[in-house]
Tab-separated table of C-alpha atoms in Angstrom:
chain	number	residue	atom	x	y	z
A	1	MET	CA	18.464	-1.722	-18.312
A	2	ARG	CA	16.000	-4.728	-17.785
A	3	ALA	CA	12.967	-3.570	-16.364
A	4	LEU	CA	9.017	-4.544	-15.971
A	5	GLN	CA	6.675	-2.711	-18.258
A	6	TRP	CA	3.240	-2.822	-18.567
A	7	GLN	CA	1.951	-3.407	-21.891
A	8	GLY	CA	-2.013	-3.188	-21.926
A	9	VAL	CA	-4.680	-4.702	-19.171
A	10	ASN	CA	-3.257	-7.791	-17.858
A	11	ARG	CA	-0.152	-7.903	-20.000
A	12	LEU	CA	3.191	-7.728	-18.481
A	13	ALA	CA	6.530	-8.120	-19.865
A	14	VAL	CA	9.989	-7.637	-19.091
A	15	GLY	CA	12.584	-5.881	-21.691
A	16	ASP	CA	15.051	-3.262	-22.071
A	17	VAL	CA	14.294	0.742	-21.308
A	18	PRO	CA	17.064	3.424	-21.018
A	19	ASP	CA	18.803	3.408	-17.898
A	20	PRO	CA	17.597	6.284	-15.459
A	21	GLU	CA	19.872	9.495	-15.302
A	22	LEU	CA	19.987	12.486	-13.041
A	23	ARG	CA	17.660	15.291	-13.943
A	24	ASN	CA	17.734	17.488	-10.750
A	25	PRO	CA	20.505	18.390	-8.082
A	26	GLY	CA	18.475	16.589	-5.571
A	27	ASP	CA	18.106	13.276	-7.194
A	28	ALA	CA	20.084	9.844	-6.776
A	29	ILE	CA	20.180	6.707	-9.350
A	30	ILE	CA	19.443	3.794	-6.941
A	31	LYS	CA	20.349	0.423	-7.960
A	32	VAL	CA	17.253	-1.993	-7.133
A	33	THR	CA	18.442	-4.616	-4.893
A	34	ARG	CA	14.943	-6.031	-3.861
A	35	THR	CA	11.187	-4.687	-5.268
A	36	VAL	CA	8.266	-6.052	-4.339
A	37	THR	CA	4.632	-6.247	-5.800
A	38	CYS	CA	1.525	-4.802	-4.173
A	39	GLY	CA	-2.229	-5.398	-4.342
A	40	SER	CA	-2.550	-1.702	-5.471
A	41	ASP	CA	-0.523	-2.667	-8.582
A	42	LEU	CA	-3.247	-5.487	-9.398
A	43	HIS	CA	-5.325	-2.220	-10.389
A	44	LEU	CA	-3.017	-0.976	-12.862
A	45	LEU	CA	-2.692	-4.648	-14.499
A	46	GLY	CA	-6.406	-4.651	-14.740
A	47	GLY	CA	-6.968	-1.573	-16.207
A	48	TYR	CA	-8.994	0.041	-13.432
A	49	ILE	CA	-6.599	3.301	-12.844
A	50	PRO	CA	-6.582	5.463	-15.634
A	51	PHE	CA	-3.557	6.944	-17.688
A	52	MET	CA	-0.944	4.056	-18.421
A	53	GLN	CA	1.049	4.015	-21.154
A	54	LYS	CA	2.292	0.840	-22.768
A	55	GLY	CA	5.804	0.529	-21.744
A	56	ASP	CA	5.467	2.003	-18.187
A	57	VAL	CA	7.390	0.601	-15.749
A	58	LEU	CA	5.601	-1.046	-12.766
A	59	GLY	CA	6.574	-1.363	-8.739
A	60	HIS	CA	6.854	1.564	-5.909
A	61	GLU	CA	8.151	-0.359	-3.149
A	62	PHE	CA	11.786	-0.893	-2.830
A	63	ILE	CA	15.376	-0.967	-1.585
A	64	GLY	CA	18.617	-0.674	-3.313
A	65	GLU	CA	22.008	1.060	-3.148
A	66	VAL	CA	22.830	4.281	-3.963
A	67	VAL	CA	25.112	4.531	-7.098
A	68	GLU	CA	25.011	8.174	-7.934
A	69	VAL	CA	24.068	11.916	-6.083
A	70	GLY	CA	22.984	14.845	-7.689
A	71	PRO	CA	25.747	17.917	-6.063
A	72	ASP	CA	22.701	19.354	-3.685
A	73	VAL	CA	22.258	15.491	-1.976
A	74	ARG	CA	23.704	15.722	1.652
A	75	ARG	CA	22.304	12.666	3.288
A	76	HIS	CA	23.637	9.594	0.933
A	77	ARG	CA	26.481	8.685	0.006
A	78	VAL	CA	27.290	5.985	-3.112
A	79	GLY	CA	27.178	2.810	-1.750
A	80	ASP	CA	24.800	3.558	0.891
A	81	ARG	CA	22.338	0.918	1.092
A	82	VAL	CA	18.588	2.791	1.254
A	83	VAL	CA	14.610	2.301	1.297
A	84	VAL	CA	12.702	4.939	-0.533
A	85	SER	CA	9.132	5.815	0.230
A	86	SER	CA	7.010	4.840	-2.512
A	87	PHE	CA	5.342	8.472	-2.575
A	88	ILE	CA	7.562	11.511	-3.529
A	89	ALA	CA	7.991	14.324	-1.507
A	90	CYS	CA	9.661	17.717	-1.585
A	91	GLY	CA	10.075	18.161	2.039
A	92	SER	CA	9.581	21.919	1.866
A	93	CYS	CA	5.887	23.042	0.615
A	94	TRP	CA	2.981	24.023	2.822
A	95	TYR	CA	1.897	19.939	3.185
A	96	CYS	CA	5.551	18.487	3.736
A	97	ASP	CA	5.476	20.812	6.837
A	98	GLN	CA	2.431	19.111	8.254
A	99	LYS	CA	3.499	16.381	7.850
A	100	LEU	CA	1.111	14.869	5.115
A	101	TYR	CA	3.809	13.907	2.609
A	102	SER	CA	1.415	11.977	0.145
A	103	LEU	CA	-0.322	15.596	-0.269
A	104	CYS	CA	2.940	17.428	-1.371
A	105	ASP	CA	2.656	20.167	-4.290
A	106	ASN	CA	5.787	19.287	-5.556
A	107	GLY	CA	6.007	15.646	-6.093
A	108	ASN	CA	3.700	15.294	-8.771
A	109	THR	CA	4.671	16.425	-12.180
A	110	ASN	CA	1.576	16.141	-13.844
A	111	PRO	CA	-1.148	17.370	-11.366
A	112	ALA	CA	-3.704	18.495	-14.082
A	113	LEU	CA	-5.051	14.776	-14.390
A	114	THR	CA	-5.935	14.530	-10.558
A	115	GLU	CA	-7.043	17.985	-10.188
A	116	THR	CA	-9.741	17.191	-12.233
A	117	LEU	CA	-10.314	13.876	-11.522
A	118	TRP	CA	-10.325	14.712	-7.394
A	119	GLY	CA	-10.666	18.415	-7.186
A	120	GLN	CA	-6.570	18.622	-5.993
A	121	ALA	CA	-3.536	16.220	-6.991
A	122	PRO	CA	-1.718	14.160	-4.584
A	123	SER	CA	1.819	13.987	-4.921
A	124	GLY	CA	3.335	11.458	-7.141
A	125	CYS	CA	4.219	7.701	-6.665
A	126	TYR	CA	6.874	5.922	-8.300
A	127	GLY	CA	5.874	3.260	-11.520
A	128	TYR	CA	1.528	4.430	-10.806
A	129	SER	CA	0.476	5.962	-13.973
A	130	HIS	CA	1.058	9.557	-15.374
A	131	ALA	CA	-1.936	10.482	-13.326
A	132	MET	CA	0.758	10.152	-10.386
A	133	GLY	CA	3.477	11.752	-12.223
A	134	GLY	CA	4.161	9.000	-14.739
A	135	ASN	CA	7.803	8.489	-12.449
A	136	ALA	CA	9.285	5.062	-13.965
A	137	GLY	CA	8.738	2.450	-11.277
A	138	SER	CA	11.152	-0.241	-9.000
A	139	HIS	CA	10.557	-3.404	-11.025
A	140	ALA	CA	14.088	-2.686	-12.531
A	141	GLU	CA	17.722	-2.582	-12.214
A	142	TYR	CA	17.985	1.132	-11.638
A	143	ILE	CA	15.595	3.757	-10.461
A	144	ARG	CA	15.952	7.805	-10.470
A	145	VAL	CA	14.789	9.018	-7.094
A	146	PRO	CA	14.036	12.798	-7.037
A	147	PHE	CA	14.081	14.631	-3.690
A	148	ALA	CA	16.408	12.139	-2.248
A	149	ASP	CA	17.693	13.267	0.900
A	150	VAL	CA	13.839	13.932	1.813
A	151	GLY	CA	12.381	10.365	0.580
A	152	ALA	CA	15.479	7.850	0.804
A	153	PHE	CA	16.014	6.642	4.364
A	154	ALA	CA	19.460	4.644	5.430
A	155	ILE	CA	18.777	0.915	6.875
A	156	PRO	CA	20.350	0.131	9.956
A	157	ASP	CA	23.207	-2.623	9.619
A	158	GLU	CA	20.801	-5.030	11.831
A	159	VAL	CA	17.943	-4.902	9.717
A	160	SER	CA	17.993	-7.296	6.912
A	161	ASP	CA	16.849	-6.640	3.061
A	162	GLU	CA	13.919	-8.564	3.219
A	163	ARG	CA	12.523	-6.834	6.468
A	164	ALA	CA	13.362	-2.988	5.207
A	165	LEU	CA	11.598	-3.710	2.118
A	166	PHE	CA	8.310	-3.633	3.534
A	167	ALA	CA	9.176	-0.535	5.438
A	168	SER	CA	8.913	1.462	1.751
A	169	ASP	CA	4.998	1.094	1.645
A	170	SER	CA	3.384	-1.907	3.129
A	171	ALA	CA	4.453	-1.010	6.935
A	172	SER	CA	4.291	2.639	6.731
A	173	THR	CA	0.673	2.393	5.248
A	174	GLY	CA	-0.367	-0.107	7.853
A	175	TRP	CA	0.989	2.041	10.376
A	176	MET	CA	-0.502	5.244	9.390
A	177	GLY	CA	-3.862	3.554	9.191
A	178	ALA	CA	-3.565	2.500	13.141
A	179	ASP	CA	-1.618	6.057	13.833
A	180	LEU	CA	-4.505	8.389	12.024
A	181	GLY	CA	-7.221	5.992	12.780
A	182	GLY	CA	-6.843	7.010	16.367
A	183	VAL	CA	-6.090	3.736	18.010
A	184	GLN	CA	-5.487	4.140	21.575
A	185	PRO	CA	-4.599	1.811	24.264
A	186	GLY	CA	-7.525	-0.644	25.316
A	187	ASP	CA	-9.529	-0.145	21.706
A	188	VAL	CA	-10.947	-2.820	20.131
A	189	VAL	CA	-9.577	-2.616	16.384
A	190	ALA	CA	-11.433	-4.491	13.393
A	191	VAL	CA	-8.610	-4.933	10.287
A	192	TRP	CA	-10.242	-5.823	6.896
A	193	GLY	CA	-7.888	-7.566	4.478
A	194	ALA	CA	-5.100	-9.803	5.760
A	195	GLY	CA	-2.656	-8.963	3.017
A	196	ALA	CA	0.901	-7.418	3.761
A	197	VAL	CA	-0.878	-3.902	4.441
A	198	GLY	CA	-3.796	-5.353	6.744
A	199	GLN	CA	-1.564	-7.268	8.581
A	200	MET	CA	0.865	-4.375	9.496
A	201	ALA	CA	-1.872	-2.274	10.348
A	202	ALA	CA	-2.768	-4.974	12.610
A	203	ARG	CA	0.906	-5.167	14.129
A	204	ALA	CA	0.724	-1.560	14.188
A	205	ALA	CA	-2.735	-1.490	16.498
A	206	VAL	CA	-0.882	-4.092	18.574
A	207	LEU	CA	1.780	-1.905	19.337
A	208	LEU	CA	0.149	1.189	20.078
A	209	GLY	CA	-1.642	-0.962	22.796
A	210	ALA	CA	-4.991	-2.461	21.450
A	211	ASP	CA	-6.466	-4.536	23.591
A	212	ARG	CA	-8.137	-6.651	20.858
A	213	VAL	CA	-6.932	-6.560	17.194
A	214	ILE	CA	-9.091	-8.611	14.890
A	215	VAL	CA	-8.150	-9.375	10.942
A	216	ILE	CA	-11.196	-10.415	8.761
A	217	ASP	CA	-9.771	-12.057	5.343
A	218	ARG	CA	-10.897	-15.489	3.522
A	219	LEU	CA	-7.546	-16.942	2.951
A	220	ASP	CA	-6.365	-19.502	5.465
A	221	ASN	CA	-2.535	-19.219	4.772
A	222	ARG	CA	-2.953	-15.382	5.193
A	223	LEU	CA	-5.198	-15.650	8.683
A	224	ARG	CA	-2.340	-18.114	9.627
A	225	GLN	CA	0.126	-15.674	9.391
A	226	VAL	CA	-1.734	-12.968	11.252
A	227	GLU	CA	-2.043	-15.565	14.370
A	228	LYS	CA	1.764	-16.040	14.206
A	229	HIS	CA	3.407	-13.233	12.960
A	230	ILE	CA	1.102	-10.385	14.298
A	231	GLY	CA	-0.440	-11.709	17.101
A	232	ALA	CA	-3.867	-10.669	16.325
A	233	GLU	CA	-7.535	-12.297	16.260
A	234	THR	CA	-8.504	-13.654	12.937
A	235	LEU	CA	-11.850	-14.068	11.360
A	236	ASN	CA	-12.886	-15.664	7.890
A	237	TYR	CA	-15.865	-13.677	6.354
A	238	GLU	CA	-16.838	-16.824	4.232
A	239	GLN	CA	-17.348	-19.073	7.595
A	240	THR	CA	-18.986	-16.420	10.514
A	241	ASP	CA	-21.218	-13.489	10.545
A	242	VAL	CA	-17.974	-11.323	11.067
A	243	ALA	CA	-20.573	-8.031	12.290
A	244	GLY	CA	-22.484	-10.286	14.921
A	245	GLU	CA	-18.722	-11.740	16.318
A	246	LEU	CA	-17.383	-8.022	16.162
A	247	ARG	CA	-19.685	-7.205	18.184
A	248	GLU	CA	-19.622	-10.114	20.872
A	249	ARG	CA	-15.933	-9.429	21.082
A	250	SER	CA	-16.374	-5.424	21.582
A	251	GLY	CA	-18.640	-5.793	24.564
A	252	GLY	CA	-21.865	-5.363	22.350
A	253	ARG	CA	-20.494	-1.989	20.971
A	254	GLY	CA	-18.661	-2.791	17.697
A	255	PRO	CA	-14.766	-2.428	17.071
A	256	ASP	CA	-13.520	1.275	18.343
A	257	VAL	CA	-11.568	1.720	15.173
A	258	CYS	CA	-12.133	0.021	11.564
A	259	ILE	CA	-9.279	-0.132	9.270
A	260	GLU	CA	-10.440	-1.125	5.291
A	261	ALA	CA	-7.234	-2.559	3.818
A	262	VAL	CA	-8.598	-4.327	0.734
A	263	GLY	CA	-9.424	-1.355	-1.683
A	264	MET	CA	-11.113	-0.943	-5.116
A	265	GLU	CA	-11.083	-4.547	-5.888
A	266	ALA	CA	-13.268	-6.105	-2.576
A	267	HIS	CA	-14.465	-9.646	-2.699
A	268	SER	CA	-17.516	-10.575	-0.747
A	269	PRO	CA	-19.462	-14.090	-0.483
A	270	GLY	CA	-22.966	-12.008	-0.791
A	271	PRO	CA	-25.020	-11.021	-3.643
A	272	GLN	CA	-23.515	-7.295	-3.663
A	273	PHE	CA	-20.325	-8.843	-5.199
A	274	GLY	CA	-22.039	-9.453	-8.439
A	275	TYR	CA	-23.500	-6.379	-8.138
A	276	ASP	CA	-20.322	-4.068	-7.440
A	277	GLN	CA	-18.048	-6.861	-10.029
A	278	LEU	CA	-20.770	-6.048	-12.794
A	279	LYS	CA	-21.242	-1.973	-12.216
A	280	GLN	CA	-17.240	-2.160	-12.394
A	281	GLN	CA	-16.544	-3.891	-15.188
A	282	LEU	CA	-19.385	-1.489	-16.947
A	283	ARG	CA	-17.545	1.259	-16.082
A	284	MET	CA	-20.942	2.499	-14.003
A	285	GLN	CA	-18.843	2.592	-11.002
A	286	THR	CA	-15.120	2.531	-10.337
A	287	ASP	CA	-14.623	0.649	-7.258
A	288	ARG	CA	-15.808	-1.906	-5.310
A	289	PRO	CA	-16.810	-0.746	-1.609
A	290	VAL	CA	-17.726	-4.008	-0.044
A	291	ALA	CA	-15.240	-4.019	2.970
A	292	VAL	CA	-15.787	0.094	3.071
A	293	ARG	CA	-19.825	-0.713	3.870
A	294	ASP	CA	-18.974	-3.397	6.155
A	295	ALA	CA	-16.872	-1.112	8.127
A	296	ILE	CA	-18.959	1.419	8.161
A	297	HIS	CA	-21.642	-0.786	9.565
A	298	ALA	CA	-19.563	-2.713	12.080
A	299	CYS	CA	-18.132	0.119	13.761
A	300	ARG	CA	-19.226	1.504	16.956
A	301	LYS	CA	-21.292	4.353	17.353
A	302	GLY	CA	-18.887	7.517	17.738
A	303	GLY	CA	-15.850	5.642	16.323
A	304	SER	CA	-13.458	5.600	13.513
A	305	VAL	CA	-13.364	4.264	10.024
A	306	PHE	CA	-10.075	4.698	8.057
A	307	VAL	CA	-9.948	3.811	4.295
A	308	LEU	CA	-6.296	2.345	3.509
A	309	GLY	CA	-7.036	0.744	0.480
A	310	VAL	CA	-6.561	2.562	-2.834
A	311	PHE	CA	-9.870	3.965	-4.649
A	312	ALA	CA	-10.019	5.726	-7.755
A	313	GLY	CA	-13.056	7.400	-8.395
A	314	PHE	CA	-16.577	7.153	-7.499
A	315	VAL	CA	-18.739	4.135	-5.600
A	316	ASP	CA	-22.020	3.027	-5.500
A	317	LYS	CA	-24.589	2.504	-1.928
A	318	PHE	CA	-22.574	4.347	-0.038
A	319	PRO	CA	-23.958	4.160	3.512
A	320	LEU	CA	-23.578	7.579	4.008
A	321	GLY	CA	-26.938	7.378	6.571
A	322	ALA	CA	-25.590	5.439	8.764
A	323	LEU	CA	-21.745	7.683	8.603
A	324	MET	CA	-24.045	10.173	9.813
A	325	ASN	CA	-26.546	8.989	12.055
A	326	LYS	CA	-23.747	7.036	13.871
A	327	GLY	CA	-21.223	9.961	14.266
A	328	LEU	CA	-18.234	8.274	12.799
A	329	THR	CA	-15.177	9.804	11.788
A	330	VAL	CA	-14.116	8.536	8.559
A	331	ARG	CA	-10.439	9.556	6.986
A	332	GLY	CA	-8.447	7.986	4.387
A	333	ALA	CA	-4.801	8.662	2.819
A	334	GLN	CA	-2.264	7.565	0.519
A	335	MET	CA	1.006	6.846	2.767
A	336	HIS	CA	3.073	9.491	4.203
A	337	GLY	CA	6.083	7.082	3.891
A	338	GLN	CA	8.271	10.057	5.056
A	339	ARG	CA	6.894	10.284	8.633
A	340	TYR	CA	6.666	7.105	9.563
A	341	ILE	CA	10.017	5.114	7.986
A	342	PRO	CA	12.561	6.445	10.614
A	343	MET	CA	10.639	4.882	13.151
A	344	LEU	CA	9.109	1.888	11.317
A	345	LEU	CA	12.907	1.225	10.401
A	346	GLN	CA	13.937	1.398	14.674
A	347	ARG	CA	11.378	-0.829	15.967
A	348	MET	CA	12.511	-3.352	12.977
A	349	ALA	CA	16.025	-3.110	14.523
A	350	ARG	CA	14.425	-4.062	17.747
A	351	GLY	CA	12.650	-6.922	16.393
A	352	GLU	CA	9.414	-5.486	17.305
A	353	LEU	CA	8.043	-5.315	13.629
A	354	THR	CA	9.040	-8.331	11.426
A	355	THR	CA	7.765	-8.420	7.644
A	356	GLU	CA	9.883	-11.191	6.190
A	357	HIS	CA	7.491	-13.617	6.449
A	358	LEU	CA	5.284	-11.709	3.484
A	359	ALA	CA	8.221	-12.159	0.994
A	360	THR	CA	6.347	-15.698	0.569
A	361	HIS	CA	7.753	-15.967	-3.112
A	362	VAL	CA	11.119	-14.411	-4.248
A	363	MET	CA	12.499	-14.217	-7.858
A	364	PRO	CA	14.546	-12.773	-10.390
A	365	LEU	CA	13.182	-9.719	-12.414
A	366	SER	CA	12.722	-12.047	-15.308
A	367	GLU	CA	10.118	-13.756	-13.897
A	368	ALA	CA	8.154	-11.113	-13.077
A	369	PRO	CA	5.106	-11.508	-15.466
A	370	GLU	CA	4.871	-15.119	-13.761
A	371	GLY	CA	5.475	-13.523	-10.269
A	372	TYR	CA	2.008	-11.173	-10.650
A	373	ARG	CA	0.349	-14.200	-12.080
A	374	ILE	CA	0.424	-16.035	-8.885
A	375	PHE	CA	0.056	-12.995	-6.819
A	376	LYS	CA	-2.814	-11.944	-8.470
A	377	GLU	CA	-4.592	-15.255	-8.404
A	378	LYS	CA	-3.348	-16.083	-5.055
A	379	GLU	CA	-1.696	-19.586	-6.103
A	380	ASP	CA	0.726	-21.288	-3.857
A	381	GLY	CA	0.285	-19.330	-0.782
A	382	CYS	CA	1.281	-15.996	-2.153
A	383	VAL	CA	0.819	-13.192	-0.105
A	384	ARG	CA	3.790	-10.909	-1.924
A	385	ALA	CA	6.321	-12.018	-4.821
A	386	VAL	CA	9.879	-10.133	-4.458
A	387	PHE	CA	11.763	-9.373	-7.338
A	388	ILE	CA	15.714	-9.345	-7.187
A	389	PRO	CA	17.006	-7.570	-10.680
């Protein structure tokens, strides 16, 4: 079959790889019908996530059709249209029982690497390095789905492919940020980043009853999408004093909840960007925490900061003093998709949550390297590139 493979830093190619096969009785084989780029994939492409190997298949956000199931699969049949959580979970360990699915003890078949990096291992993820299990990704014609009864979900007939696709990761991640960030009715919520995850976090905050939701970015096309499709306010951080404006819009206190949806390659117009970028490129730090710093400084005293963006290791100039002295609650997580996808599909079916506008570029899998180029460079208003195998 054909698949998009990592060939080294900033190098991708579509080539032939072996067809996936059932390995365990709970597996399913899915024919991929839609798969989409993600900002966290750019960290792989740039070489910032370790333990990639030449030939690894990328992609973790996808939908498809069930073409084969193992003998223990009960919830799915051949021909079902399904969306699959990007993180793999067994559904039966202690963490899964607590609905912390991205922390599953059994989803990562290569835990030693991340145990060394982080003390304990999270679950596995499709197409996201051997530190996260070395699972083949979704930018391919077919994919093996372990624990299919836990991680794959039937798509309601009234939900289009383009809408259901984003339940796989972006919408689940965004909703988790608002949920675990503690958004309450009447809150003022600020979201750093107007990509797909940031927009979904903002929409979740709106639906959870926040009084004001403000999304911060620098790209006009993304900010226009926020205003048109999400129903939130916007700030361009290159054109305004974000901290001052957030105070102004929150009664002088600062936002109740700040959600960081940018990650380890954050941009900033100030001198700290050059400092962070240089240290990252010299591998003196693994991540650029500009947006996290801004969120911590902007958040009201006693407020909540949730880190949705992907980070790999260590950062410099982390404002620990502000965090402690302001009494902030700071949380972060990879997304617990199995916890949110059924609810999101129902909201999608009712028209409360729409995502089609995020798929700004749709193209065949054969053009995936070009799709990633325009996605990385943010050319032609690209928010997400969707590939059709």
